[in-house]
Short mmCIF file of C-alpha atoms and ligand atoms in Angstrom, two decimals:
data_model
loop_
_atom_site.label_atom_id
_atom_site.label_comp_id
_atom_site.label_asym_id
_atom_site.label_seq_id
_atom_site.Cartn_x
_atom_site.Cartn_y
_atom_site.Cartn_z
CA UNK A 25 10.37 -21.22 -19.77
CA UNK A 26 9.93 -20.91 -15.99
CA UNK A 27 12.23 -22.06 -13.19
CA UNK A 28 9.51 -24.55 -12.30
CA UNK A 29 9.58 -26.25 -15.68
CA UNK A 30 13.35 -26.40 -15.65
CA UNK A 31 12.95 -28.81 -12.68
CA UNK A 32 11.16 -31.32 -14.83
CA UNK A 33 13.97 -33.51 -16.05
CA UNK A 34 12.66 -36.82 -17.15
CA UNK A 35 13.93 -40.33 -16.59
CA UNK A 36 12.21 -42.71 -19.02
CA UNK A 37 10.38 -45.44 -17.13
CA UNK A 38 7.42 -47.73 -17.12
CA UNK A 39 4.63 -46.80 -19.47
CA UNK A 40 6.72 -44.62 -21.82
CA UNK A 41 5.76 -44.43 -25.42
CA UNK A 42 4.31 -47.93 -25.64
CA UNK A 43 2.00 -48.58 -28.57
CA UNK A 44 -0.97 -50.96 -28.38
CA UNK A 45 -3.41 -52.49 -30.80
CA UNK A 46 -6.95 -51.20 -31.04
CA UNK A 47 -6.26 -47.92 -29.22
CA UNK A 48 -9.47 -45.85 -29.55
CA UNK A 49 -7.49 -42.65 -28.97
CA UNK A 50 -4.64 -41.06 -30.96
CA UNK A 51 -1.32 -42.89 -30.68
CA UNK A 52 1.55 -42.03 -28.35
CA UNK A 53 4.12 -39.53 -29.65
CA UNK A 54 6.59 -40.97 -32.11
CA UNK A 55 10.35 -41.17 -31.69
CA UNK A 56 11.84 -37.67 -31.65
CA UNK A 57 8.60 -35.94 -30.57
CA UNK A 58 9.85 -33.32 -28.08
CA UNK A 59 6.70 -33.72 -25.96
CA UNK A 60 7.85 -37.20 -24.89
CA UNK A 61 10.20 -35.37 -22.51
CA UNK A 62 8.53 -33.21 -19.81
CA UNK A 63 10.73 -30.22 -20.67
CA UNK A 64 9.73 -30.39 -24.34
CA UNK A 65 6.13 -30.99 -23.29
CA UNK A 66 6.18 -27.97 -20.95
CA UNK A 67 7.58 -25.71 -23.69
CA UNK A 68 5.00 -26.89 -26.25
CA UNK A 69 2.13 -26.62 -23.80
CA UNK A 70 3.22 -23.18 -22.68
CA UNK A 71 3.02 -22.07 -26.33
CA UNK A 72 -0.44 -23.57 -26.61
CA UNK A 73 -1.60 -21.72 -23.47
CA UNK A 74 0.00 -18.44 -24.58
CA UNK A 75 -2.09 -18.55 -27.76
CA UNK A 76 -5.16 -18.11 -25.49
CA UNK A 77 -7.47 -20.87 -26.67
CA UNK A 78 -11.16 -20.18 -25.97
CA UNK A 79 -11.68 -23.03 -23.48
CA UNK A 80 -8.72 -21.82 -21.39
CA UNK A 81 -9.91 -18.20 -21.49
CA UNK A 82 -13.37 -19.31 -20.34
CA UNK A 83 -12.01 -21.24 -17.36
CA UNK A 84 -9.10 -18.93 -16.45
CA UNK A 85 -11.12 -16.29 -14.66
CA UNK A 86 -12.78 -15.98 -11.27
CA UNK A 87 -16.17 -17.72 -11.33
CA UNK A 88 -18.01 -17.35 -8.01
CA UNK A 89 -20.75 -19.89 -8.72
CA UNK A 90 -19.14 -23.26 -8.08
CA UNK A 91 -21.30 -25.20 -10.57
CA UNK A 92 -20.29 -22.77 -13.34
CA UNK A 93 -16.64 -23.21 -12.38
CA UNK A 94 -17.06 -26.96 -12.72
CA UNK A 95 -18.68 -26.56 -16.15
CA UNK A 96 -15.91 -24.29 -17.42
CA UNK A 97 -13.12 -26.51 -16.03
CA UNK A 98 -14.75 -29.62 -17.48
CA UNK A 99 -15.01 -27.98 -20.91
CA UNK A 100 -11.27 -27.20 -20.68
CA UNK A 101 -10.53 -30.83 -19.70
CA UNK A 102 -12.35 -31.99 -22.82
CA UNK A 103 -10.18 -29.83 -25.06
CA UNK A 104 -6.98 -30.85 -23.23
CA UNK A 105 -7.85 -34.51 -23.69
CA UNK A 106 -8.94 -34.25 -27.32
CA UNK A 107 -5.73 -32.38 -28.19
CA UNK A 108 -3.71 -34.94 -26.24
CA UNK A 109 -2.19 -32.66 -23.58
CA UNK A 110 -3.81 -34.21 -20.51
CA UNK A 111 -3.06 -37.76 -21.68
CA UNK A 112 0.67 -37.31 -21.13
CA UNK A 113 1.90 -38.80 -17.87
CA UNK A 114 -0.58 -41.69 -17.98
CA UNK A 115 0.14 -45.22 -19.24
CA UNK A 116 -0.67 -45.91 -22.88
CA UNK A 117 -2.48 -49.12 -21.96
CA UNK A 118 -4.90 -47.05 -19.82
CA UNK A 119 -5.65 -44.47 -22.54
CA UNK A 120 -2.74 -42.10 -21.87
CA UNK A 121 0.17 -41.16 -24.08
CA UNK A 122 2.94 -42.42 -21.80
CA UNK A 123 5.50 -40.30 -19.98
CA UNK A 124 5.73 -39.56 -16.27
CA UNK A 125 4.15 -37.58 -13.46
CA UNK A 126 6.45 -34.68 -14.42
CA UNK A 127 4.26 -34.25 -17.52
CA UNK A 128 1.22 -33.78 -15.29
CA UNK A 129 3.21 -31.49 -13.01
CA UNK A 130 4.09 -29.31 -16.03
CA UNK A 131 0.50 -29.33 -17.34
CA UNK A 132 -1.01 -27.91 -14.13
CA UNK A 133 1.89 -25.54 -13.54
CA UNK A 134 1.36 -23.98 -16.96
CA UNK A 135 -2.43 -23.85 -16.48
CA UNK A 136 -2.04 -22.13 -13.10
CA UNK A 137 0.35 -19.57 -14.55
CA UNK A 138 -2.09 -19.01 -17.42
CA UNK A 139 -4.69 -17.92 -14.85
CA UNK A 140 -6.73 -21.06 -14.15
CA UNK A 141 -7.78 -20.44 -10.51
CA UNK A 142 -7.91 -24.07 -9.28
CA UNK A 143 -7.95 -27.70 -10.37
CA UNK A 144 -11.45 -27.79 -8.83
CA UNK A 145 -12.75 -31.37 -8.81
CA UNK A 146 -9.87 -32.53 -11.04
CA UNK A 147 -7.72 -32.60 -7.91
CA UNK A 148 -9.00 -36.15 -7.77
CA UNK A 149 -6.99 -36.89 -10.91
CA UNK A 150 -3.96 -36.56 -8.67
CA UNK A 151 -5.51 -38.17 -5.60
CA UNK A 152 -7.51 -41.14 -6.90
CA UNK A 153 -6.37 -41.83 -10.47
CA UNK A 154 -2.76 -42.82 -9.60
CA UNK A 155 -4.20 -45.49 -7.29
CA UNK A 156 -6.77 -46.63 -9.85
CA UNK A 157 -3.95 -46.95 -12.38
CA UNK A 158 -1.70 -48.85 -9.96
CA UNK A 159 -4.20 -51.08 -8.17
CA UNK A 160 -7.46 -51.10 -10.19
CA UNK A 161 -8.61 -53.88 -12.47
CA UNK A 162 -6.82 -52.94 -15.76
CA UNK A 163 -9.78 -53.42 -18.12
CA UNK A 164 -12.04 -51.34 -15.88
CA UNK A 165 -9.44 -48.57 -15.43
CA UNK A 166 -8.76 -48.48 -19.20
CA UNK A 167 -12.50 -47.85 -19.62
CA UNK A 168 -12.96 -45.16 -16.96
CA UNK A 169 -9.64 -43.28 -16.82
CA UNK A 170 -9.98 -41.67 -20.30
CA UNK A 171 -13.50 -40.50 -19.37
CA UNK A 172 -12.13 -39.03 -16.15
CA UNK A 173 -9.26 -37.28 -17.98
CA UNK A 174 -11.74 -35.92 -20.53
CA UNK A 175 -14.06 -34.59 -17.83
CA UNK A 176 -16.90 -36.80 -19.03
CA UNK A 177 -17.07 -38.58 -15.68
CA UNK A 178 -15.50 -37.58 -12.39
CA UNK A 179 -14.71 -39.41 -9.15
CA UNK A 180 -15.17 -38.88 -5.45
CA UNK A 181 -13.60 -40.48 -2.38
CA UNK A 182 -15.87 -42.20 0.15
CA UNK A 183 -13.76 -42.84 3.24
CA UNK A 184 -15.04 -40.66 6.12
CA UNK A 185 -18.23 -41.45 8.00
CA UNK A 186 -20.09 -39.58 10.73
CA UNK A 187 -18.43 -41.80 13.37
CA UNK A 188 -15.18 -42.53 11.54
CA UNK A 189 -12.83 -39.73 10.45
CA UNK A 190 -9.42 -39.78 12.10
CA UNK A 191 -10.12 -43.33 13.24
CA UNK A 192 -10.87 -44.58 9.73
CA UNK A 193 -10.36 -48.23 10.65
CA UNK A 194 -13.59 -48.06 12.70
CA UNK A 195 -15.78 -47.37 9.64
CA UNK A 196 -19.15 -49.12 9.50
CA UNK A 197 -20.26 -49.10 5.87
CA UNK A 198 -20.67 -52.79 5.03
CA UNK A 199 -20.22 -54.76 1.81
CA UNK A 200 -21.64 -58.27 1.85
CA UNK A 201 -21.25 -60.84 -0.94
CA UNK A 202 -24.27 -61.11 -3.25
CA UNK A 203 -24.85 -62.66 -6.64
CA UNK A 204 -22.25 -61.33 -9.07
CA UNK A 205 -20.61 -59.04 -6.54
CA UNK A 206 -21.42 -57.26 -3.29
CA UNK A 207 -24.18 -55.21 -1.70
CA UNK A 208 -22.99 -51.99 -0.03
CA UNK A 209 -24.91 -50.28 2.78
CA UNK A 210 -23.80 -47.30 4.83
CA UNK A 211 -23.24 -43.58 5.06
CA UNK A 212 -20.28 -41.45 4.00
CA UNK A 213 -19.77 -37.78 4.85
CA UNK A 214 -17.64 -34.84 3.70
CA UNK A 215 -17.41 -36.52 0.30
CA UNK A 216 -15.80 -33.85 -1.86
CA UNK A 217 -17.39 -33.24 -5.26
CA UNK A 218 -19.84 -36.19 -4.92
CA UNK A 219 -22.52 -33.90 -6.28
CA UNK A 220 -20.68 -33.73 -9.59
CA UNK A 221 -19.25 -37.25 -9.60
CA UNK A 222 -20.24 -40.40 -11.47
CA UNK A 223 -18.06 -42.68 -9.33
CA UNK A 224 -17.13 -42.97 -5.70
CA UNK A 225 -14.18 -44.97 -4.40
CA UNK A 226 -15.82 -46.43 -1.31
CA UNK A 227 -13.98 -48.03 1.58
CA UNK A 228 -16.30 -50.63 3.11
CA UNK A 229 -16.12 -53.33 5.76
CA UNK A 230 -16.03 -56.87 4.35
CA UNK A 231 -14.62 -58.41 7.54
CA UNK A 232 -15.58 -58.04 11.20
CA UNK A 233 -15.36 -54.77 13.19
CA UNK A 234 -12.71 -56.43 15.38
CA UNK A 235 -10.47 -56.85 12.33
CA UNK A 236 -10.33 -53.05 12.05
CA UNK A 237 -8.17 -51.99 9.05
CA UNK A 238 -7.60 -55.61 7.98
CA UNK A 239 -11.32 -56.14 7.28
CA UNK A 240 -11.79 -53.44 4.63
CA UNK A 241 -12.20 -53.54 0.82
CA UNK A 242 -12.22 -50.67 -1.70
CA UNK A 243 -14.99 -50.55 -4.31
CA UNK A 244 -15.60 -48.35 -7.34
CA UNK A 245 -19.29 -47.56 -6.89
CA UNK A 246 -21.34 -46.07 -9.70
CA UNK A 247 -23.25 -43.20 -8.08
CA UNK A 248 -26.02 -43.63 -10.64
CA UNK A 249 -26.88 -47.03 -9.09
CA UNK A 250 -30.26 -47.56 -7.43
CA UNK A 251 -29.98 -46.98 -3.66
CA UNK A 252 -27.44 -44.13 -3.82
CA UNK A 253 -28.42 -40.72 -2.46
CA UNK A 254 -26.16 -37.66 -2.57
CA UNK A 255 -27.08 -34.77 -0.26
CA UNK A 256 -25.11 -31.58 -0.73
CA UNK A 257 -23.56 -29.85 2.32
CA UNK A 258 -23.46 -26.08 1.91
CA UNK A 259 -20.12 -24.77 3.18
CA UNK A 260 -19.56 -21.58 5.14
CA UNK A 261 -17.62 -20.18 2.16
CA UNK A 262 -20.75 -20.51 0.01
CA UNK A 263 -19.61 -23.41 -2.16
CA UNK A 264 -21.17 -26.85 -2.42
CA UNK A 265 -18.15 -29.07 -2.84
CA UNK A 266 -19.00 -31.39 0.05
CA UNK A 267 -21.78 -33.95 0.34
CA UNK A 268 -23.20 -36.75 2.44
CA UNK A 269 -23.67 -39.96 0.45
CA UNK A 270 -25.87 -42.85 1.56
CA UNK A 271 -25.75 -46.35 0.12
CA UNK A 272 -28.88 -48.39 0.67
CA UNK A 273 -28.33 -51.98 -0.54
CA UNK A 274 -26.35 -50.83 -3.57
CA UNK A 275 -25.24 -53.68 -5.82
CA UNK A 276 -21.58 -53.45 -6.91
CA UNK A 277 -20.23 -55.95 -9.48
CA UNK A 278 -17.24 -58.03 -8.34
CA UNK A 279 -15.00 -56.51 -11.07
CA UNK A 280 -15.29 -53.11 -9.36
CA UNK A 281 -13.06 -54.07 -6.42
CA UNK A 282 -9.95 -51.89 -6.39
CA UNK A 283 -6.93 -53.78 -5.03
CA UNK A 284 -7.48 -57.11 -3.36
CA UNK A 285 -10.59 -58.23 -1.43
CA UNK A 286 -9.72 -57.38 2.18
CA UNK A 287 -6.92 -55.10 0.89
CA UNK A 288 -8.81 -51.82 1.26
CA UNK A 289 -6.35 -50.37 3.76
CA UNK A 290 -3.47 -50.66 1.27
CA UNK A 291 -5.65 -48.84 -1.29
CA UNK A 292 -6.48 -46.11 1.24
CA UNK A 293 -2.79 -45.66 2.15
CA UNK A 294 -1.84 -45.46 -1.53
CA UNK A 295 -4.45 -42.74 -2.04
CA UNK A 296 -3.40 -40.83 1.07
CA UNK A 297 0.22 -40.92 -0.08
CA UNK A 298 -0.89 -38.95 -3.16
CA UNK A 299 -3.33 -36.73 -1.26
CA UNK A 300 -0.82 -35.83 1.45
CA UNK A 301 2.28 -35.97 -0.77
CA UNK A 302 2.35 -35.45 -4.54
CA UNK A 303 -0.88 -33.43 -4.63
CA UNK A 304 1.02 -30.66 -2.83
CA UNK A 305 2.93 -29.90 -6.04
CA UNK A 306 -0.25 -29.43 -8.01
CA UNK A 307 -1.96 -27.32 -5.36
CA UNK A 308 1.03 -25.12 -4.65
CA UNK A 309 1.10 -24.00 -8.32
CA UNK A 310 -2.30 -22.41 -7.73
CA UNK A 311 -1.33 -20.83 -4.38
CA UNK A 312 1.71 -19.35 -6.11
CA UNK A 313 -0.53 -17.90 -8.77
CA UNK A 314 -2.98 -16.60 -6.17
CA UNK A 315 -0.21 -14.83 -4.31
CA UNK A 316 1.18 -13.35 -7.53
CA UNK A 317 -2.21 -12.11 -8.69
CA UNK A 318 -3.02 -10.56 -5.35
CA UNK A 319 0.37 -8.87 -5.26
CA UNK A 320 -0.39 -7.24 -8.62
CA UNK A 321 -3.83 -6.09 -7.42
CA UNK A 322 -2.59 -4.63 -4.13
CA UNK A 323 0.39 -2.90 -5.79
CA UNK A 324 2.78 -0.77 -3.70
CA UNK A 325 0.43 -1.03 -0.69
CA UNK A 326 1.72 -4.59 -0.24
CA UNK A 327 4.91 -3.22 1.35
CA UNK A 328 3.01 -2.52 4.57
CA UNK A 329 2.40 -6.27 4.96
CA UNK A 330 5.79 -7.62 3.95
CA UNK A 331 5.95 -9.84 7.07
CA UNK A 332 2.86 -11.79 6.00
CA UNK A 333 4.04 -11.81 2.38
CA UNK A 334 7.47 -13.11 3.38
CA UNK A 335 5.93 -15.93 5.43
CA UNK A 336 3.75 -16.97 2.48
CA UNK A 337 6.68 -16.93 0.04
CA UNK A 338 8.84 -19.02 2.37
CA UNK A 339 6.07 -21.53 3.04
CA UNK A 340 5.48 -21.93 -0.69
CA UNK A 341 9.18 -22.47 -1.32
CA UNK A 342 9.21 -25.23 1.30
CA UNK A 343 6.25 -26.95 -0.33
CA UNK A 344 7.80 -26.67 -3.77
CA UNK A 345 11.05 -28.28 -2.69
CA UNK A 346 9.52 -31.12 -0.69
CA UNK A 347 6.69 -31.90 -3.09
CA UNK A 348 9.03 -32.00 -6.05
CA UNK A 349 11.04 -34.58 -4.16
CA UNK A 350 7.77 -36.49 -3.83
CA UNK A 351 7.18 -36.31 -7.59
CA UNK A 352 10.62 -37.81 -8.22
CA UNK A 353 9.95 -40.62 -5.75
CA UNK A 354 6.62 -41.30 -7.42
CA UNK A 355 8.25 -41.31 -10.87
CA UNK A 356 10.71 -43.91 -9.56
CA UNK A 357 7.76 -46.13 -8.59
CA UNK A 358 7.78 -45.42 -4.83
CA UNK A 359 5.09 -43.96 -2.60
CA UNK A 360 6.00 -41.43 0.06
CA UNK A 361 4.47 -43.41 2.92
CA UNK A 362 4.62 -41.57 6.27
CA UNK A 363 6.92 -38.89 4.82
CA UNK A 364 3.86 -37.52 3.03
CA UNK A 365 2.72 -36.19 6.44
CA UNK A 366 5.53 -33.59 6.35
CA UNK A 367 4.48 -32.40 2.89
CA UNK A 368 0.83 -32.21 3.93
CA UNK A 369 1.71 -30.06 6.97
CA UNK A 370 3.78 -27.70 4.81
CA UNK A 371 0.98 -27.48 2.25
CA UNK A 372 -1.55 -26.55 4.95
CA UNK A 373 0.85 -23.95 6.35
CA UNK A 374 1.36 -22.39 2.91
CA UNK A 375 -2.37 -22.26 2.07
CA UNK A 376 -3.05 -20.58 5.39
CA UNK A 377 -0.19 -18.11 5.13
CA UNK A 378 -1.19 -17.12 1.58
CA UNK A 379 -4.71 -16.59 3.00
CA UNK A 380 -3.36 -14.57 5.95
CA UNK A 381 -1.43 -12.32 3.61
CA UNK A 382 -4.42 -11.84 1.29
CA UNK A 383 -6.62 -10.79 4.17
CA UNK A 384 -4.00 -8.48 5.70
CA UNK A 385 -3.37 -6.73 2.38
CA UNK A 386 -6.94 -6.55 1.11
CA UNK A 387 -9.66 -5.47 3.59
CA UNK A 388 -12.29 -6.02 0.84
CA UNK A 389 -12.10 -9.70 1.70
CA UNK A 390 -13.56 -8.97 5.13
CA UNK A 391 -15.91 -6.14 4.21
CA UNK A 392 -17.90 -6.55 1.04
CA UNK A 393 -18.18 -8.52 -2.17
CA UNK A 394 -18.13 -6.27 -5.21
CA UNK A 395 -17.52 -8.82 -7.92
CA UNK A 396 -16.61 -12.43 -8.74
CA UNK A 397 -12.93 -11.74 -8.13
CA UNK A 398 -13.46 -10.71 -4.50
CA UNK A 399 -16.08 -13.45 -4.02
CA UNK A 400 -13.64 -16.16 -5.14
CA UNK A 401 -10.78 -14.68 -3.09
CA UNK A 402 -13.04 -14.77 -0.03
CA UNK A 403 -14.06 -18.37 -0.75
CA UNK A 404 -10.38 -19.26 -1.01
CA UNK A 405 -9.58 -17.42 2.21
CA UNK A 406 -12.33 -19.18 4.15
CA UNK A 407 -11.35 -22.55 2.69
CA UNK A 408 -7.79 -21.96 3.86
CA UNK A 409 -9.12 -22.07 7.44
CA UNK A 410 -10.24 -25.72 7.12
CA UNK A 411 -7.31 -27.19 5.25
CA UNK A 412 -5.82 -28.61 8.44
CA UNK A 413 -8.69 -31.15 8.50
CA UNK A 414 -9.14 -32.82 5.08
CA UNK A 415 -6.94 -35.75 4.08
CA UNK A 416 -6.29 -36.36 7.79
CA UNK A 417 -6.13 -33.63 10.42
CA UNK A 418 -3.00 -31.74 11.37
CA UNK A 419 -2.89 -33.55 14.71
CA UNK A 420 -2.99 -36.90 12.92
CA UNK A 421 -0.10 -35.88 10.63
CA UNK A 422 1.93 -34.92 13.71
CA UNK A 423 0.97 -38.26 15.24
CA UNK A 424 2.20 -40.10 12.09
CA UNK A 425 5.52 -38.23 12.19
CA UNK A 426 5.94 -38.90 15.91
CA UNK A 427 5.17 -42.61 15.71
CA UNK A 428 6.24 -43.76 12.27
CA UNK A 429 9.21 -41.50 11.54
CA UNK A 430 10.61 -40.35 14.89
CA UNK A 431 9.57 -43.62 16.59
CA UNK A 432 8.57 -41.76 19.72
CA UNK A 433 6.82 -43.86 22.40
C1 FAD B 17 -12.78 -29.67 3.03
C2 FAD B 17 -12.85 -31.11 3.41
C3 FAD B 17 -12.92 -32.06 2.40
C4 FAD B 17 -13.01 -33.41 2.73
N1 FAD B 17 -13.17 -34.34 1.73
C5 FAD B 17 -13.29 -35.64 2.04
C6 FAD B 17 -13.49 -36.61 1.00
O1 FAD B 17 -13.56 -36.27 -0.19
N2 FAD B 17 -13.65 -37.91 1.35
C7 FAD B 17 -13.59 -38.33 2.64
O2 FAD B 17 -13.70 -39.52 2.88
N3 FAD B 17 -13.42 -37.42 3.66
C8 FAD B 17 -13.26 -36.11 3.38
N4 FAD B 17 -13.10 -35.18 4.40
C9 FAD B 17 -13.17 -35.62 5.78
C10 FAD B 17 -11.83 -35.60 6.50
O3 FAD B 17 -10.98 -36.61 6.02
C11 FAD B 17 -12.13 -35.75 8.01
O4 FAD B 17 -12.83 -34.59 8.40
C12 FAD B 17 -10.87 -35.90 8.83
O5 FAD B 17 -10.27 -37.16 8.61
C13 FAD B 17 -11.17 -35.74 10.34
O6 FAD B 17 -12.19 -36.58 10.73
P1 FAD B 17 -13.45 -36.01 11.55
O7 FAD B 17 -14.00 -34.84 10.82
O8 FAD B 17 -14.38 -37.14 11.82
O9 FAD B 17 -12.85 -35.45 12.91
P2 FAD B 17 -12.44 -36.33 14.19
O10 FAD B 17 -11.73 -37.54 13.77
O11 FAD B 17 -13.65 -36.47 15.04
O12 FAD B 17 -11.41 -35.36 14.87
C14 FAD B 17 -11.83 -34.19 15.59
C15 FAD B 17 -10.57 -33.55 16.18
O13 FAD B 17 -9.95 -34.46 17.10
C16 FAD B 17 -8.60 -34.66 16.73
N5 FAD B 17 -8.23 -36.07 16.96
C17 FAD B 17 -8.96 -37.16 16.66
N6 FAD B 17 -8.29 -38.29 17.01
C18 FAD B 17 -7.11 -37.89 17.53
C19 FAD B 17 -5.98 -38.58 18.06
N7 FAD B 17 -5.94 -39.90 18.12
N8 FAD B 17 -4.94 -37.85 18.48
C20 FAD B 17 -4.95 -36.48 18.43
N9 FAD B 17 -6.02 -35.77 17.95
C21 FAD B 17 -7.07 -36.45 17.50
C22 FAD B 17 -8.51 -34.34 15.25
O14 FAD B 17 -7.21 -33.95 14.87
C23 FAD B 17 -9.52 -33.22 15.12
O15 FAD B 17 -8.92 -32.00 15.44
C24 FAD B 17 -13.00 -33.82 4.10
C25 FAD B 17 -12.91 -32.85 5.10
C26 FAD B 17 -12.82 -31.50 4.76
C27 FAD B 17 -12.73 -30.50 5.85
#
């Protein structure tokens, strides 16, 4: 068992091992099942991964074509759900098997160490799903969360607009009451994985522009609805993760409001607390793996770049310590609030420094693409140049720390 999994001590809490009537999925683990504890879960899952199941082997390799990577990762999610692994850490009443976020932390740590290159679009399981579970309408979430966990349907996040990024409270997408719900009209941009998604969590204005963040509501919008158009944005690294999504009089049933009407800002802050805070744990597992793999490929030549390597190792250690603290806070029912800005800055620094080291030690990244392995490494390197923008730019994180933590004027 790794040092990482030895950090996963578990304090039983809400949602543990609760049975319910009419559960369409297998029941939660019985009393004495070692998987009810994250350490026992990690050990059992590590054994499962070590046996090299076909779905894991198919996904745990460099796949340059992004759509193929999505297909392989989704096939793996299906197996993980059907065998129960990915249901740990989610409430039983929402289709999970109980347990805590440490279960999910162990799941992705083991997958990363088994060679899975990224969470790909399942990052949104750790950005959006915790908020859906906490603030969504329970019957709706119980319907959609299992499909998300199983990779049958995925989600995207519709916050940013062409004129509203850092200043999110100025967004213009409108939702007006209509029979049985609302009609949503507007334009979202930089919507990660919208191309592959069934749902989009859209932040829309239900109040006046003058109300700013107080006049917003969050909606779960079915992207298959009439009036939705998703246009892919090709990125400089050759992937098609991002999209522009337009909503032209899209009807959204009233039961698809997430949080309270007019409470969209609280929903957005809950999501950003995960995206800037706890997500760092999940992502750093993959950076750690990337660094390790590259070290093995470069071999003794790595010694010439030990300065870059040392910086990457230290940055990763900082993320690991702070993000694990975030996991514990989350498990205790708290959100990180403005403290998540620190974690986000450290995560950005580590992704960049791993990229810097990879480029320094492997000139192939800059010169030519021979195979999928180099192609994916180059995609990762180029992506590491834009990480200081998504989830709120680096300047905005510094602004949050200055104003909300240091209370500077
Ligand atoms: C890879 C990637 C994935 C993304 N995925 C999503 C997604 O799934 N869903 C979604 O809704 N959005 C997504 N975004 C959008 C992202 O949240 C925005 O790009 C970000 O919030 C910045 O907004 P902007 O691009 O409009 O830049 P702007 O807000 O125009 O900022 C431009 C520059 O000005 C600086 N700046 C702006 N205001 C201030 C200020 N008050 N003080 C100091 N500096 C300031 C910023 O730091 C930045 O450097 C993604 C972006 C990227 C790069």
